[in-house]
Short mmCIF file of C-alpha atoms in Angstrom, two decimals:
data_model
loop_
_atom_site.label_atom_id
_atom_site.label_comp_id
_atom_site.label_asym_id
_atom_site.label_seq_id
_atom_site.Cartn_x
_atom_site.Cartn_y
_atom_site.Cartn_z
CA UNK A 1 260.40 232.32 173.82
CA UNK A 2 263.23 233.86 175.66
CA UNK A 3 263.31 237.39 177.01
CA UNK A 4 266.91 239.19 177.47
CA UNK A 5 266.50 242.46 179.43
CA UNK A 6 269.60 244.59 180.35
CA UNK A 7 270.01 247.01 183.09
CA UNK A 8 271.81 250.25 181.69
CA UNK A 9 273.18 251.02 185.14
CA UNK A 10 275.16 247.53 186.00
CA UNK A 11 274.93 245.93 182.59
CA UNK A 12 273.39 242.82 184.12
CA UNK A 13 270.86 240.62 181.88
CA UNK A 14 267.73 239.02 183.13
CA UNK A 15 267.09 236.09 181.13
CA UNK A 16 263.82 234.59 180.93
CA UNK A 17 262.03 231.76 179.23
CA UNK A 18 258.08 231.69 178.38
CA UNK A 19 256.32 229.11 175.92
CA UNK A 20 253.72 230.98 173.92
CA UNK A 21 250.85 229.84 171.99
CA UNK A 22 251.18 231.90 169.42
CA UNK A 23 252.87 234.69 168.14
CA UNK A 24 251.30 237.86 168.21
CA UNK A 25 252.75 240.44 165.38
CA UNK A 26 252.26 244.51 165.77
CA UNK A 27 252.20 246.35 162.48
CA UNK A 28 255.36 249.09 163.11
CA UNK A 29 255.27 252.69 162.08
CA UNK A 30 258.05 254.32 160.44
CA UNK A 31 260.12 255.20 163.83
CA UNK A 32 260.51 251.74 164.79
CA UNK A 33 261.03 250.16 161.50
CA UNK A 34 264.12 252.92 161.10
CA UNK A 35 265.55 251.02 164.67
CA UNK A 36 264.50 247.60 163.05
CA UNK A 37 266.83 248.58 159.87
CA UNK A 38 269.88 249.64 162.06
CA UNK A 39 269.18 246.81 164.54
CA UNK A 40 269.08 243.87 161.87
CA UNK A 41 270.25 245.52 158.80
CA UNK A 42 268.56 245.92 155.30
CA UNK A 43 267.64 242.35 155.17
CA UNK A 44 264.82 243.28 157.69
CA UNK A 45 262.98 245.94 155.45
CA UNK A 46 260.47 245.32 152.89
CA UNK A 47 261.30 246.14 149.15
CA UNK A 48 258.23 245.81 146.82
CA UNK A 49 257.66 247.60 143.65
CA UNK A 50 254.77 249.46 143.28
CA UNK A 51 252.82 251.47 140.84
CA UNK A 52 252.90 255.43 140.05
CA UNK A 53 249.54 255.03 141.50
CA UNK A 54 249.97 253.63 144.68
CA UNK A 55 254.14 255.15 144.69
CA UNK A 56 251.57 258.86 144.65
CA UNK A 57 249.36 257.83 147.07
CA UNK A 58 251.46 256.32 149.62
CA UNK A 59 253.63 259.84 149.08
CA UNK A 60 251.32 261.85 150.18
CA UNK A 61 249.90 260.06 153.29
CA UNK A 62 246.90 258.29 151.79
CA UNK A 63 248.21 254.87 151.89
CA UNK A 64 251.04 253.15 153.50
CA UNK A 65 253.55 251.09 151.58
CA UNK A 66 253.07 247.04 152.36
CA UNK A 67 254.91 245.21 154.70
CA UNK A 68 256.33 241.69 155.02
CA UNK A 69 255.83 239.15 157.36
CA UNK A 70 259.46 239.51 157.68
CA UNK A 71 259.67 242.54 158.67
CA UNK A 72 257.23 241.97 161.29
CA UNK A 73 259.07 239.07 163.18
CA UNK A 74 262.51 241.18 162.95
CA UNK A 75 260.58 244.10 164.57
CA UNK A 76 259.25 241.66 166.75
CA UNK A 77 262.84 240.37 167.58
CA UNK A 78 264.13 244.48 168.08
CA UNK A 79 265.10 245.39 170.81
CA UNK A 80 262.99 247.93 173.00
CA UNK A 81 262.88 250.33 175.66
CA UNK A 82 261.19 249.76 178.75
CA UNK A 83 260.48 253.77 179.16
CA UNK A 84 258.44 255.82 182.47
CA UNK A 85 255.54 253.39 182.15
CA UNK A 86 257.05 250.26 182.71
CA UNK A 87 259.78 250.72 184.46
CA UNK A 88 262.32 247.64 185.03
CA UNK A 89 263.63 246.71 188.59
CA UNK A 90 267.05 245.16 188.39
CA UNK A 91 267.21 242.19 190.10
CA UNK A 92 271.02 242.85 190.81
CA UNK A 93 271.17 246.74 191.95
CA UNK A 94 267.86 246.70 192.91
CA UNK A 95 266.60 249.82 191.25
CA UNK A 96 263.99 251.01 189.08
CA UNK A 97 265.69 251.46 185.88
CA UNK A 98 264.90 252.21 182.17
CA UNK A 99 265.92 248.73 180.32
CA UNK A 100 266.79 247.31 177.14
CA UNK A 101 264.95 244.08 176.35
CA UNK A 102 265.42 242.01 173.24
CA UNK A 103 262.98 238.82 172.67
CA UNK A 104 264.09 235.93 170.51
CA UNK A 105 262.57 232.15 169.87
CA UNK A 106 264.42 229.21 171.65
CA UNK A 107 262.09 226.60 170.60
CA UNK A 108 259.71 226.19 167.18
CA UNK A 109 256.58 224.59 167.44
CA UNK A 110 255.71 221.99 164.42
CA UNK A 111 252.57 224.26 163.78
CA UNK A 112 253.00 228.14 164.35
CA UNK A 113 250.05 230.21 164.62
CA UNK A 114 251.03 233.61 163.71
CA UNK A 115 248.30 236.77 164.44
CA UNK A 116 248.96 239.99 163.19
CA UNK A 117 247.63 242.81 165.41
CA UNK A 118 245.18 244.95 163.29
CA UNK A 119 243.65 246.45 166.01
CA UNK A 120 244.80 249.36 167.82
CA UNK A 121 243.14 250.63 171.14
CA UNK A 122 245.08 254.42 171.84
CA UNK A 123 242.61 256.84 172.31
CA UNK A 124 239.20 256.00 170.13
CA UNK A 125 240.94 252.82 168.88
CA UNK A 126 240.89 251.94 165.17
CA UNK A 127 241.61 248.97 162.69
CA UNK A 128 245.19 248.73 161.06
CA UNK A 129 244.39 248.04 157.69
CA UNK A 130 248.36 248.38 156.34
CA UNK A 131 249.20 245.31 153.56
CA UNK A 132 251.26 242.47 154.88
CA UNK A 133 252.83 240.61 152.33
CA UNK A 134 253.44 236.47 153.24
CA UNK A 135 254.89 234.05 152.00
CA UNK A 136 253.05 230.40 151.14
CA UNK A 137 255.65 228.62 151.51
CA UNK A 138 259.58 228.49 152.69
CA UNK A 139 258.95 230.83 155.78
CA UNK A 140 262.66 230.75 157.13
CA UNK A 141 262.48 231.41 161.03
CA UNK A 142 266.03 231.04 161.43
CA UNK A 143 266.80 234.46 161.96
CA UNK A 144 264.44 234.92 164.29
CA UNK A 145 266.24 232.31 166.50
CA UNK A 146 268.48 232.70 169.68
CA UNK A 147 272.07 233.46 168.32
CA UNK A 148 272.95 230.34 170.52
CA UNK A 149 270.59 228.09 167.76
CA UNK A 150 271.84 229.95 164.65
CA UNK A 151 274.70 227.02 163.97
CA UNK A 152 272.30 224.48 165.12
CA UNK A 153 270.67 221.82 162.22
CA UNK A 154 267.10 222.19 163.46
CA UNK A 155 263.97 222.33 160.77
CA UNK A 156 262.97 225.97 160.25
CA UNK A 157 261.37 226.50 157.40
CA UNK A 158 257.52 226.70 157.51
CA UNK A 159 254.85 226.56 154.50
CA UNK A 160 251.23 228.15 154.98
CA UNK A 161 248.16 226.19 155.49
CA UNK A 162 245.39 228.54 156.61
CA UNK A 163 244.63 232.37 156.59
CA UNK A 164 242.13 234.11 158.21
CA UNK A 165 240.67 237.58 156.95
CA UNK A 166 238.65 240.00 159.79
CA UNK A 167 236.41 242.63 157.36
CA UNK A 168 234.90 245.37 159.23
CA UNK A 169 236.34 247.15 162.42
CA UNK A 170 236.21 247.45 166.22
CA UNK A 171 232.30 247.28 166.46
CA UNK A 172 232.02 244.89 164.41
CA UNK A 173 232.88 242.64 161.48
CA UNK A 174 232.84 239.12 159.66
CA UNK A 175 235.40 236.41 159.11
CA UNK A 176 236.39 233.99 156.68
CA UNK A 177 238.80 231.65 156.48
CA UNK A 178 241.22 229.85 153.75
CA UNK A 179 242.50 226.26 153.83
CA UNK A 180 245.15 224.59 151.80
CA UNK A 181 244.39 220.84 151.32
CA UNK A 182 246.99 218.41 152.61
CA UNK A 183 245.82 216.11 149.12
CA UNK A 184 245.80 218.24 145.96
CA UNK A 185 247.65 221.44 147.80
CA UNK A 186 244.72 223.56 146.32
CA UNK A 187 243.06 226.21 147.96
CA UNK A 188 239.70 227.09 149.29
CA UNK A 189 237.87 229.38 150.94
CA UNK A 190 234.90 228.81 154.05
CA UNK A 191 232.66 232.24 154.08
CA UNK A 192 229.81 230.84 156.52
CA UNK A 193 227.98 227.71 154.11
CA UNK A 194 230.08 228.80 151.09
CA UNK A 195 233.21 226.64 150.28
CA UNK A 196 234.64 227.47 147.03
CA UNK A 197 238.01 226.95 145.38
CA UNK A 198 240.68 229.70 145.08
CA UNK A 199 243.89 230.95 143.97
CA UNK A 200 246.74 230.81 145.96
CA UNK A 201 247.17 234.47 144.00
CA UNK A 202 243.56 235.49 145.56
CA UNK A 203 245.00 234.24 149.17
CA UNK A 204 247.93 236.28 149.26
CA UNK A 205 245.90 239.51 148.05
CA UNK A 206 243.68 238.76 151.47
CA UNK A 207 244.23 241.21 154.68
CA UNK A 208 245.58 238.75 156.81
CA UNK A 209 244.06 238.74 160.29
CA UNK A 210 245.81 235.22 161.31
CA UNK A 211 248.34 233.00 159.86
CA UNK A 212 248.86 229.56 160.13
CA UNK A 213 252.03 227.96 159.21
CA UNK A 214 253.68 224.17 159.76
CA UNK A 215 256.99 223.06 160.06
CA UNK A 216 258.26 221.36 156.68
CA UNK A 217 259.90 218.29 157.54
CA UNK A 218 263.63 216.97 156.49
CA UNK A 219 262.57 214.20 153.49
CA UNK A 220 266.28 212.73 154.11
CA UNK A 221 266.19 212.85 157.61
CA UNK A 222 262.58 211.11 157.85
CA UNK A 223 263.54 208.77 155.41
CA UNK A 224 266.31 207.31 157.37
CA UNK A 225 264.37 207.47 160.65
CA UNK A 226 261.49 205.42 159.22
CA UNK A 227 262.81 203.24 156.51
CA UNK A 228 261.13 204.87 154.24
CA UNK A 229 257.73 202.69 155.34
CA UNK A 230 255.65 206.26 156.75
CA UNK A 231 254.63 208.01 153.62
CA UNK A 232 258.15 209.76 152.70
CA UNK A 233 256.45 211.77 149.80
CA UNK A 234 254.05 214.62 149.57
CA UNK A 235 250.54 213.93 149.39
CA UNK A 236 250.41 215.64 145.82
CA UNK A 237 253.45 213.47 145.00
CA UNK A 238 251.46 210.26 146.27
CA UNK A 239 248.24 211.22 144.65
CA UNK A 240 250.18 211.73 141.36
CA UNK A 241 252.30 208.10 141.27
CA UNK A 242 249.00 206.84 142.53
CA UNK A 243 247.15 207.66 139.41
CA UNK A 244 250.39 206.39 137.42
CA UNK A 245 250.84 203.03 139.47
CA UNK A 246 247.49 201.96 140.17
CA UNK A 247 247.40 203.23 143.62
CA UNK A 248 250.71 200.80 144.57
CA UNK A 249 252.95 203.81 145.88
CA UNK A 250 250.22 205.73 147.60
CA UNK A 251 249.97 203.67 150.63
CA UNK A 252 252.63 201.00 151.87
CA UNK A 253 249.96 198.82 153.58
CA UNK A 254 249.15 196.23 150.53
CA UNK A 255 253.22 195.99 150.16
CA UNK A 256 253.79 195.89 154.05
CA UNK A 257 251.02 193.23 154.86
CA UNK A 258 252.33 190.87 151.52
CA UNK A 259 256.10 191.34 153.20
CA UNK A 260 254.72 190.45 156.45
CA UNK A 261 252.50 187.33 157.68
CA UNK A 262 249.98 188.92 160.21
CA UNK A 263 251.12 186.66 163.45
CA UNK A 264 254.51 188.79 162.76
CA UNK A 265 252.97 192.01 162.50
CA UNK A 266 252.50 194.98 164.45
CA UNK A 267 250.23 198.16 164.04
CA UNK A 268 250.97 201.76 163.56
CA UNK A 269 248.33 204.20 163.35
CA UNK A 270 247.43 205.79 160.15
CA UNK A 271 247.25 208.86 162.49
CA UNK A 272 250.86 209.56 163.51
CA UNK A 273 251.86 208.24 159.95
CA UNK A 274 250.12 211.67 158.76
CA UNK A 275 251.95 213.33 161.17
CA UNK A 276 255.35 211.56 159.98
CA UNK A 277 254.00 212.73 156.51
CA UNK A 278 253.31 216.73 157.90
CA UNK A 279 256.18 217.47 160.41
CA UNK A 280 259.80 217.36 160.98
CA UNK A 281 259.35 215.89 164.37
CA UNK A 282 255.68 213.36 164.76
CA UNK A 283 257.01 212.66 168.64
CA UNK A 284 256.83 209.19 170.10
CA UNK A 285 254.52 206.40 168.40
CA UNK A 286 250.82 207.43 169.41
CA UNK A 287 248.43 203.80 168.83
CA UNK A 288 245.73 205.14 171.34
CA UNK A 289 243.56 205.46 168.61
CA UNK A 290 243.43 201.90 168.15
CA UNK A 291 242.70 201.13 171.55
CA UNK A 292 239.49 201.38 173.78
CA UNK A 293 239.44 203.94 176.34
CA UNK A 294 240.57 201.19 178.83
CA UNK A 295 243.82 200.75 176.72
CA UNK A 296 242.51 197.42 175.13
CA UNK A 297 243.20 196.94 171.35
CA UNK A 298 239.95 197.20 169.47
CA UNK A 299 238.15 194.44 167.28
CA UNK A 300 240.10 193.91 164.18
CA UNK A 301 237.64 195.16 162.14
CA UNK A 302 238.13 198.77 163.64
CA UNK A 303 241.66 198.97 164.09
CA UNK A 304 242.75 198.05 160.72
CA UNK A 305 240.87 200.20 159.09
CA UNK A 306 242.76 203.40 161.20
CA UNK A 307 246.05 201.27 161.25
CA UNK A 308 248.73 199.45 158.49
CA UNK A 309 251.33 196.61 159.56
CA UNK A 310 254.98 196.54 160.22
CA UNK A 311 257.23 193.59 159.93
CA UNK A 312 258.68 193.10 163.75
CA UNK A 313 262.17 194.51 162.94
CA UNK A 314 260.62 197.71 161.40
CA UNK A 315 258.42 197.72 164.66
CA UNK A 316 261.74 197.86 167.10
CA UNK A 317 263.37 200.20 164.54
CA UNK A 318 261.01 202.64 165.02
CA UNK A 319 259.99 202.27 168.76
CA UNK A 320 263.73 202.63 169.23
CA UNK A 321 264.12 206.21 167.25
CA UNK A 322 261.06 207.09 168.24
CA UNK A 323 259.21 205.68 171.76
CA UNK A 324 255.86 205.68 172.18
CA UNK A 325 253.11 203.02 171.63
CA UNK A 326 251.61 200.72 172.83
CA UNK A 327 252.46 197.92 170.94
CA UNK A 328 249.71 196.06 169.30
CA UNK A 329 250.22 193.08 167.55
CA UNK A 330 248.04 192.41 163.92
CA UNK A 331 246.56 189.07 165.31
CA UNK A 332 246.07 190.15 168.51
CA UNK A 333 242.32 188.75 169.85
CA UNK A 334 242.44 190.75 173.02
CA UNK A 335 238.69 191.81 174.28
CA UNK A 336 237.97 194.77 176.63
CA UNK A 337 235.11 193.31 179.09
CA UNK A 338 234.13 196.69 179.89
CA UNK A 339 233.74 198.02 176.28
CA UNK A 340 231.53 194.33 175.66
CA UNK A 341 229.83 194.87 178.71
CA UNK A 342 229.04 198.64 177.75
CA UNK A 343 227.87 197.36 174.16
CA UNK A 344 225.58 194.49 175.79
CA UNK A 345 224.09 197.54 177.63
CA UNK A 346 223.48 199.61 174.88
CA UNK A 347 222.33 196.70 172.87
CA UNK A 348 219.83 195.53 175.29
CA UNK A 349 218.66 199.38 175.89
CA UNK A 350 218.20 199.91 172.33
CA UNK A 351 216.09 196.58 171.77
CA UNK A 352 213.49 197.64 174.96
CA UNK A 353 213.04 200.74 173.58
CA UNK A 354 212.16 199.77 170.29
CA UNK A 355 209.74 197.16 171.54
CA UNK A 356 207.98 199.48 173.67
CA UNK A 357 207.70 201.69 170.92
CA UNK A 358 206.62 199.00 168.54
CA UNK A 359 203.83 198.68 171.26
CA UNK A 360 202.90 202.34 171.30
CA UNK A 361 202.68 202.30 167.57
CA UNK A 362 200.91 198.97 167.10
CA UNK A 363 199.01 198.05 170.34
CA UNK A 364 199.97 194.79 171.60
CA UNK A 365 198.17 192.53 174.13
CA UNK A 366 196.17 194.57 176.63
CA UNK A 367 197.68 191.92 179.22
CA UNK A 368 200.77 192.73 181.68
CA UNK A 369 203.70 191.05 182.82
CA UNK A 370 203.99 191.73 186.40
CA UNK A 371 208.18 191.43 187.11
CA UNK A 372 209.40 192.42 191.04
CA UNK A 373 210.87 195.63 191.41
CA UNK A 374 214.42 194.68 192.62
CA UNK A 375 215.53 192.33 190.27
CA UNK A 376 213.97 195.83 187.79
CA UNK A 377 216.16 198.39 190.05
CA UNK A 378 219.51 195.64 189.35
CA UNK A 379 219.00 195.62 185.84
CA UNK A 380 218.10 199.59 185.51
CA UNK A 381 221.28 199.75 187.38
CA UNK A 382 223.41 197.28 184.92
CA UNK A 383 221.90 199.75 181.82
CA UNK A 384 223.24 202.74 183.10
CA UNK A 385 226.91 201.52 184.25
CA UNK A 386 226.93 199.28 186.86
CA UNK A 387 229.25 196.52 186.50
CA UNK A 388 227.32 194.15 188.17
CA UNK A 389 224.78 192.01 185.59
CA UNK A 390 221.35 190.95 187.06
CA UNK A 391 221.12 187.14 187.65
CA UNK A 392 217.53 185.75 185.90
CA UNK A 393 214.54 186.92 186.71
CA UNK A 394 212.92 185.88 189.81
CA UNK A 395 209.09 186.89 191.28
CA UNK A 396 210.25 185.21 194.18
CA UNK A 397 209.54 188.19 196.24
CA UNK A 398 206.35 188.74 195.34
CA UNK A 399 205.55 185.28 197.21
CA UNK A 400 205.03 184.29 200.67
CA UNK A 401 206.06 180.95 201.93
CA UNK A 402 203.22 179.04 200.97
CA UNK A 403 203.69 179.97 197.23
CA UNK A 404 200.84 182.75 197.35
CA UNK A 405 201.22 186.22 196.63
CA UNK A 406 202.18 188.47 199.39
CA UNK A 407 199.71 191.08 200.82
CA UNK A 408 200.52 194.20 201.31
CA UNK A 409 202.08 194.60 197.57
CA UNK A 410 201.95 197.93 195.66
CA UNK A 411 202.90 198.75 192.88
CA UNK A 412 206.09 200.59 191.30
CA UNK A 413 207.14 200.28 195.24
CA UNK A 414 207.37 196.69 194.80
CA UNK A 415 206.59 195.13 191.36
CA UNK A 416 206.32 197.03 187.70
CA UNK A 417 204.09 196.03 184.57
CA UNK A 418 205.88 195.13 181.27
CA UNK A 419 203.81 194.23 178.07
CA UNK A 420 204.04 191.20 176.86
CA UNK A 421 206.97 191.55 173.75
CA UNK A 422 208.95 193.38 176.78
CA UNK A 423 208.94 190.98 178.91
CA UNK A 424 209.56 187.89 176.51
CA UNK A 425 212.82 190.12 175.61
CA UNK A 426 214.09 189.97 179.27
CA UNK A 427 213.14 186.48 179.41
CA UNK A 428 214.73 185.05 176.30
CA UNK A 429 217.83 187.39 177.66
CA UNK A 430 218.15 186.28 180.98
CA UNK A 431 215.84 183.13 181.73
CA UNK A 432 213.88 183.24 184.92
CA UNK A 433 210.11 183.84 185.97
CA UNK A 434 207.66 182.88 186.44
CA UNK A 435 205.52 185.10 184.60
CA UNK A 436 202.57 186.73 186.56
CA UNK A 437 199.84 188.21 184.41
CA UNK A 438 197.04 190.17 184.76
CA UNK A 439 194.86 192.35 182.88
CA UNK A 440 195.94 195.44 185.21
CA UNK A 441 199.30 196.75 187.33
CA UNK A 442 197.83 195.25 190.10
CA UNK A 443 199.19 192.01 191.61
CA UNK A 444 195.87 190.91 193.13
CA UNK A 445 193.63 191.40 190.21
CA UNK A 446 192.31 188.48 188.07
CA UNK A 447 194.97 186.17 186.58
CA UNK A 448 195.52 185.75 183.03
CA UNK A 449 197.57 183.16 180.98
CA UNK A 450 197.60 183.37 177.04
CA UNK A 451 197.96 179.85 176.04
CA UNK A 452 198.02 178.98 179.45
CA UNK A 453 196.38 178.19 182.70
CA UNK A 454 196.55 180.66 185.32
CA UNK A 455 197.24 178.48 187.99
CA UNK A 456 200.80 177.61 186.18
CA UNK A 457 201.56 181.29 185.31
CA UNK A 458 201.39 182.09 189.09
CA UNK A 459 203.54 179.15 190.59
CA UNK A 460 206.74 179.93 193.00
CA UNK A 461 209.76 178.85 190.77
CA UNK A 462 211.96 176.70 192.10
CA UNK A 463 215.95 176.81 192.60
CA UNK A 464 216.76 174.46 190.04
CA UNK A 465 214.29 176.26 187.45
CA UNK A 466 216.29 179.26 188.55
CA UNK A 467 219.64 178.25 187.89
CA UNK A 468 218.87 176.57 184.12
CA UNK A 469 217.07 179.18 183.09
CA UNK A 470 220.10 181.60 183.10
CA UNK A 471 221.22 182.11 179.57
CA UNK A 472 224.64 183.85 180.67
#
């Protein structure tokens, strides 16, 4: 957005630049939209045809005749006075001065979000409830650009893909919204739960509250910057030669992976092909989607699925028009350690809980597996993010040097109980021991040993034991 404001006195102009996110309309009343007609000419005022109904009603004050969205971004681009209120301070003579200032676009986005001001706040405030009359498709914005732009070749013509209606007033009201889908071009309409199917007739009848428009792109002009491989025709278009062609010319994957052997390959997400398909300018290559959050390519089984191949030269082609990336090649067999070692947590998380559920729900031996809190804090630790993976399990804390439990032992401070489908879980996992059961959490208690002796369930491992037993 750039702002032009002129000092009457010295006839210097201010020029300044803002980005906006959206743009935000007022309805005018007659006195400004007699300057917008001798600003901009007749081309800025509204001509619809009414009935003798409405003609009567609108003649004698009741109603106001409709406006269109036109006329609202030419009174938007009008020039204005900056009057008692707002007084301008000239950055050249230095005074306080009544100025001209005249707003026009420098830059359009791909998607425009257009909001029409229905509410009015002088005095008691109130709800503008004046027609405005859009269009669904072929918004031209060209006039509306900086006269420095008007010879340029950009894109500026917009079609509509969402409306949203505000019933009620200042104290309160209710909202629905309209969507035009991207597939069959139909729309429909989201009151609350209720989706239902309308006219485009019904959505152009609505009160419009906010508009939401997107750039149409240049079919010629893509065509040559892709190759034609990014989905060159509408989705309407591609559904339509789909159901003619037995689904060959909606999507180029089947043709591009047959053309292409997948050690020559390389990936381009379906996601920026949609946005080749939707705007005049997608912007660089984005593949992040097929990539972890570490920037590793994900298993093949997930990227292809949001991804379709490109033969090498169409790869450079298009990294050269348009940057971005990364490149990923189709048979790449790259593995992100932290993603595995995040899904080995979660796995392993999952699986305990389940078991000690299981136990809850079933019962399981009244028996527990008495493990040493450390080697319980390290792998608590490993489940929750740490990087570093407990070694196997070892009670070897738990003994004194002679192979006998320690005195002096409490529990939770120093050991924890696990039942028995728990423990065989951490053991088959990571090796280790040796078990120490009892019929209670406590360490001196009788010993137990289902299947076993106690005397070998409460024997110091050794080293050697140690070091087999771990199953990483």
């Amino acid at each position: 957005m750039r702002s032009d404001v002129t000092c009457p006195n010295c006839a210097s102009v201010s020029i300044k630049g803002d980005t906006f996110l959206d743009l935000s309309l007022e309805i005018p009343q007659d006195p400004k939209l007699k300057k917008v007609q001798e600003e901009r000419g007749d081309k800025a005022m509204t001509n619809v045809q009414q009935g003798f109904f409405y003609s009567l009603t609108n003649m004698i004050g009741l109603t106001s005749p409709p406006l269109s969205l036109e006329t609202l971004l030419h009174s938007f681009c009008t020039s204005s006075d900056l009057d008692d209120h707002n007084l301008y301070r000239c950055e050249k003579c230095n005074q306080r001065v009544d100025a001209n200032t005249v707003l026009s676009i420098t830059t359009l986005p791909e998607v425009m979000w257009i909001t029409i001001k229905r509410f009015s706040y002088h005095h008691y405030g109130s709800k503008v409830g004046r027609h405005v009359i859009f269009p669904l498709k072929d918004l031209d914005m060209k006039p509306y650009l900086h006269e420095s732009l008007q010879g340029s070749s950009l894109e500026t013509k917009y079609d509509l893909f969402g409306v949203v209606r505000h019933s009620g007033g200042l104290s309160g009201g209710h909202y629905v919204a309209y969507a035009r889908s991207h597939v069959t071009g139909h729309w429909y309409s989201f009151d609350d739960r209720h989706a239902t199917q309308v006219t485009s007739e019904h959505v152009q009848n609505q009160q419009a509250y906010i508009l939401m428009y997107v750039r149409k792109p240049n079919v010629e002009r893509r065509k040559e910057a892709t190759g034609g491989v990014m989905g060159d025709d509408s989705p309407a278009e591609a559904a339509a030669a789909a159901a003619v062609d037995g689904d060959e010319a909606a999507s180029s994957e089947g043709a591009a992976a047959t053309n292409c052997p997948q050690e020559s390959c390389y990936l381009v997400s379906k996601y920026w092909r949609r946005k080749c398909q939707y705007m005049s300018n997608p912007g660089p290559i984005d593949n992040r989607i097929l990539c972890c959050g570490h920037g590793v390519p994900l298993p093949s089984s997930e990227r292809f699925s949001l991804s379709f191949p490109v033969s090498q030269r169409r790869w450079a082609t298009l990294q050269k028009t348009h940057g971005g990336g990364p490149p990923i090649r189709a048979d790449s067999k790259a593995m992100c350690p932290k993603c595995e070692s995040q899904r080995i947590r979660t796995r392993e998380k999952r699986s305990i809980i389940l078991l000690e559920r299981q136990c809850k729900t079933n019962g399981c031996a009244k028996c527990w597996y008495l493990v040493d809190e450390v080697w319980m804090k390290e792998w608590r630790d490993f489940i929750y993010g740490a990087e570093h993976r407990p070694g196997p399990i070892t009670n070897s804390n738990l003994f004194d040097e002679h192979d006998k439990i320690r005195s002096g032992l409490e529990p939770a401070k120093d050991y924890r109980g696990l039942r028995e489908p728990v423990w065989r879980e951490l053991q088959h996992i990571y090796g280790g021991g040796p078990p120490i059961i009892r019929e209670k959490i406590s360490i001196y208690g009788p010993a137990v040993s289902p299947g076993k002796s106690a005397e070998k369930s409460d024997r110091r491992p050794k080293p050697m034991e140690l070091t087999n037993s771990n199953k990483d």
